[in-house]
Structure formats: structure tokens, C-alpha cells
Amino acid sequence: MYQDIRVINEMVQAESRFVEHLKTEIAKVIVGQDAMIDRLLIGLLSNGHILLEGVPGLAKTLTVKTLSDCIRVNFQRIQFTPDLLPADLIGTMIYHQKDGTFIPKKGPIFTNIVLADEINRAPAKVQSGLLEAMQERQVTIGETTYKLDEPFLVLATQNPIEQEGTYPLPEAQVDRFMLKIKISYPTRQEELQITDRMATGGQIAVNQIITPDDILKARSVVEQVYIDEKIKEYIVDIVFATREPQNYNLPDLAPMIEYGASPRASIYLHKAARAHAFLRRRGYVTPEDVKAIGLDILRHRVILSYEAEAEERTSEDIIKHIFDTIEVP
């Protein structure tokens, strides 16, 4: 066992060298936001989609664009609007008049990294067009199904404060996002740096330092990161505590939770904990890895009751309480 962990450690050390170079390139453009950049890399390494939530002007779009510029991948930014149609996203069949046949015209979803900007501004029909692509990594146009290239990642943004002209995302779609990241304001010192860097108006160039093959190779190493049986049980206990809090010494939470986290939460906690360990250049998962990413994986999966809303409790309060109560292995 120890021999295996030592081998995995060496593999992680070798394959994670690009992480610091990638962060250095991103830091040429983005000031601070280390937590957001870490989570974007976790999504990239775990093959999981990410929902970014924050007020306008916090560099959500710029960070995603900068990340894609550092990787030799195809990138598409799609501005979601109320008049967007599913065909604008996935494509459609075009009639070819010369020979009387229909040929597929693929939409912007056929790329590696999709930035779905202000995703909650598009109606349900468009959101449903994303579901197949996000879960099955394929798109159906007419009667033909097309596989999407790997890596394929949907990075979506939404504004939490402006609700006019927006549509709430269906729960089935929200659950397909591995992480929901809440973006906070920069510190005073960071804002001074942002002003100095961006006030000149010049465009800052970044270098492409990794390829899709590098990402796929890193993913194969992440999948081998060692996770102990006790930590697997710890992950399942956390998820089950959102469904059956009374069985985990949390009877006060039972009236607060309408629906607990789905099995996807257990799967994603498992995957993201491995990716977090990889970013820390470790070949094994610790409980701290689970705690570090737990809030981002669970906050959009725990549905609160009216009682919780009346008491002004948030899903984050509930999740923090669960992490504080469940015994750490």
C-alpha cells in the first residue's frame, strides 16, 4: 500500500508541474481570485461543469477566457438572451437545394470550453438543449447524434442580484454542475493592482502552455490518486446527513431541508477531492481536501424548506453545520 502511494505521489509530482505555470500565466491578467482559479482547474481535471455566481465586474468572464487562452483548445462564448433558440446553441439541419438533402450545421456547443454567459437569461427550451451535452457529452441534431470532443467543459455565469428578464435554472440542470462557485469582491490591495493593470487599456497576452492531451493525461493521474475507505465513508456520511439529518445527531436540521443532495454529490465530492489533492501535489486524499471543496459541491444541491427561509437560514449555513458535526476520520 505505502509503495503504491509513493508511486502515485511521484506520478502526481511529475504531471502537476504545469499547474504552477498555468496559474502564473493566468495571474498576468487576473489579480487574486485564487479560489475561483483553483475551482476552475478542479473542474478541468475532474471533467465537471462549473456555475460561477457573482455580481457584474468580478472578472468571471475574463478569468474563463484567460484560462482557455492558456490551453490549446477551442473556445466559444455564448451570450444567453431571452430570444435565444436551441438551434442557436446546438445547431440545426439546413436544406441543400442543389441535391435536395438536409445537411447538419453544427452550433457553437461543438467546442472544448463553452462559456455560457448569463445562463439564466435563456428560456427552458434552450436550457434543455444543454442537458444532453452536459451529461452525455453528445448532441443530437435531427436523427443523428454527434459525440463532443474531449475535453468538453461548460463554464456558466449568472448574476444573483438582477432578476428581471431571467429564468430560474431547472433543478435537473443545476445538479449537472459539479461546482457552484460564489465570487466575492477583491481586497483593497487587489483592487489597487487591478486599477494599475487595467487602467492602461492595453491587452495582456498569455502563452498557450498546455494541450488537450496534457489535460487528459493529468485526468488519468487524478483518477489514480489514493482515497482511503474511511474518507469514502466520510463523503457518504456528509451526503446522507443532508437527506437524513436525524440519523447523524442533527435533528434540528430535519425541518430545514426539503430535499438532500443527490448521488451526484457523492460522486463529485470523490472526484473533486482527488483533483484538489493533485493541485496540492499529493497522491492521496485527506479530509481537508473534502472540506475544502464540499461547500461548492453541495450548496446548489441542498433544497431548503419554507421554515429555513423563514428563519433566514441558507444552504451554506446548513452545510457548514453538517461539516462541523460529522466526525472526521
mmCIF file of N, CA and C in Angstrom, residues 36 38 64 84 107 109 123 168 178 184 202 207 231 260 329:
data_model
loop_
_atom_site.group_PDB
_atom_site.id
_atom_site.type_symbol
_atom_site.label_atom_id
_atom_site.label_comp_id
_atom_site.label_asym_id
_atom_site.label_seq_id
_atom_site.Cartn_x
_atom_site.Cartn_y
_atom_site.Cartn_z
ATOM 1 N N MET A 36 -11.339 30.882 -7.067
ATOM 2 C CA MET A 36 -12.056 30.651 -8.322
ATOM 3 C C MET A 36 -11.161 29.915 -9.320
ATOM 4 N N ASP A 38 -8.598 27.953 -8.686
ATOM 5 C CA ASP A 38 -8.434 26.575 -8.199
ATOM 6 C C ASP A 38 -9.637 25.723 -8.589
ATOM 7 N N VAL A 64 -12.395 32.963 -17.243
ATOM 8 C CA VAL A 64 -12.652 31.796 -18.105
ATOM 9 C C VAL A 64 -11.953 31.970 -19.447
ATOM 10 N N LEU A 84 -32.886 33.588 -27.403
ATOM 11 C CA LEU A 84 -32.012 32.519 -27.898
ATOM 12 C C LEU A 84 -32.836 31.257 -28.155
ATOM 13 N N GLY A 107 -23.688 23.874 -34.161
ATOM 14 C CA GLY A 107 -23.710 25.129 -33.416
ATOM 15 C C GLY A 107 -22.448 25.337 -32.586
ATOM 16 N N ILE A 109 -21.844 24.923 -29.576
ATOM 17 C CA ILE A 109 -21.610 23.958 -28.494
ATOM 18 C C ILE A 109 -20.504 22.971 -28.877
ATOM 19 N N PRO A 123 -34.546 30.921 -21.957
ATOM 20 C CA PRO A 123 -35.719 30.146 -21.507
ATOM 21 C C PRO A 123 -35.423 28.653 -21.400
ATOM 22 N N PRO A 168 -35.326 30.949 -13.733
ATOM 23 C CA PRO A 168 -34.612 30.056 -12.799
ATOM 24 C C PRO A 168 -34.178 28.778 -13.513
ATOM 25 N N MET A 178 -20.960 20.443 -11.518
ATOM 26 C CA MET A 178 -20.165 19.841 -10.447
ATOM 27 C C MET A 178 -20.003 20.822 -9.284
ATOM 28 N N SER A 184 -16.450 36.520 -4.769
ATOM 29 C CA SER A 184 -16.508 37.655 -3.847
ATOM 30 C C SER A 184 -15.698 38.834 -4.395
ATOM 31 N N GLY A 202 -4.313 48.529 -22.443
ATOM 32 C CA GLY A 202 -3.607 47.592 -23.319
ATOM 33 C C GLY A 202 -4.010 46.156 -23.033
ATOM 34 N N ASN A 207 0.532 33.017 -22.749
ATOM 35 C CA ASN A 207 1.080 31.944 -23.581
ATOM 36 C C ASN A 207 0.258 30.671 -23.443
ATOM 37 N N ILE A 231 -12.274 7.730 4.225
ATOM 38 C CA ILE A 231 -12.633 9.023 3.620
ATOM 39 C C ILE A 231 -13.827 8.849 2.679
ATOM 40 N N GLY A 260 -32.428 16.574 0.136
ATOM 41 C CA GLY A 260 -30.989 16.487 0.328
ATOM 42 C C GLY A 260 -30.252 16.361 -1.001
ATOM 43 N N PRO A 329 -12.550 11.415 9.902
ATOM 44 C CA PRO A 329 -11.763 10.183 10.112
ATOM 45 C C PRO A 329 -10.284 10.501 10.389
#
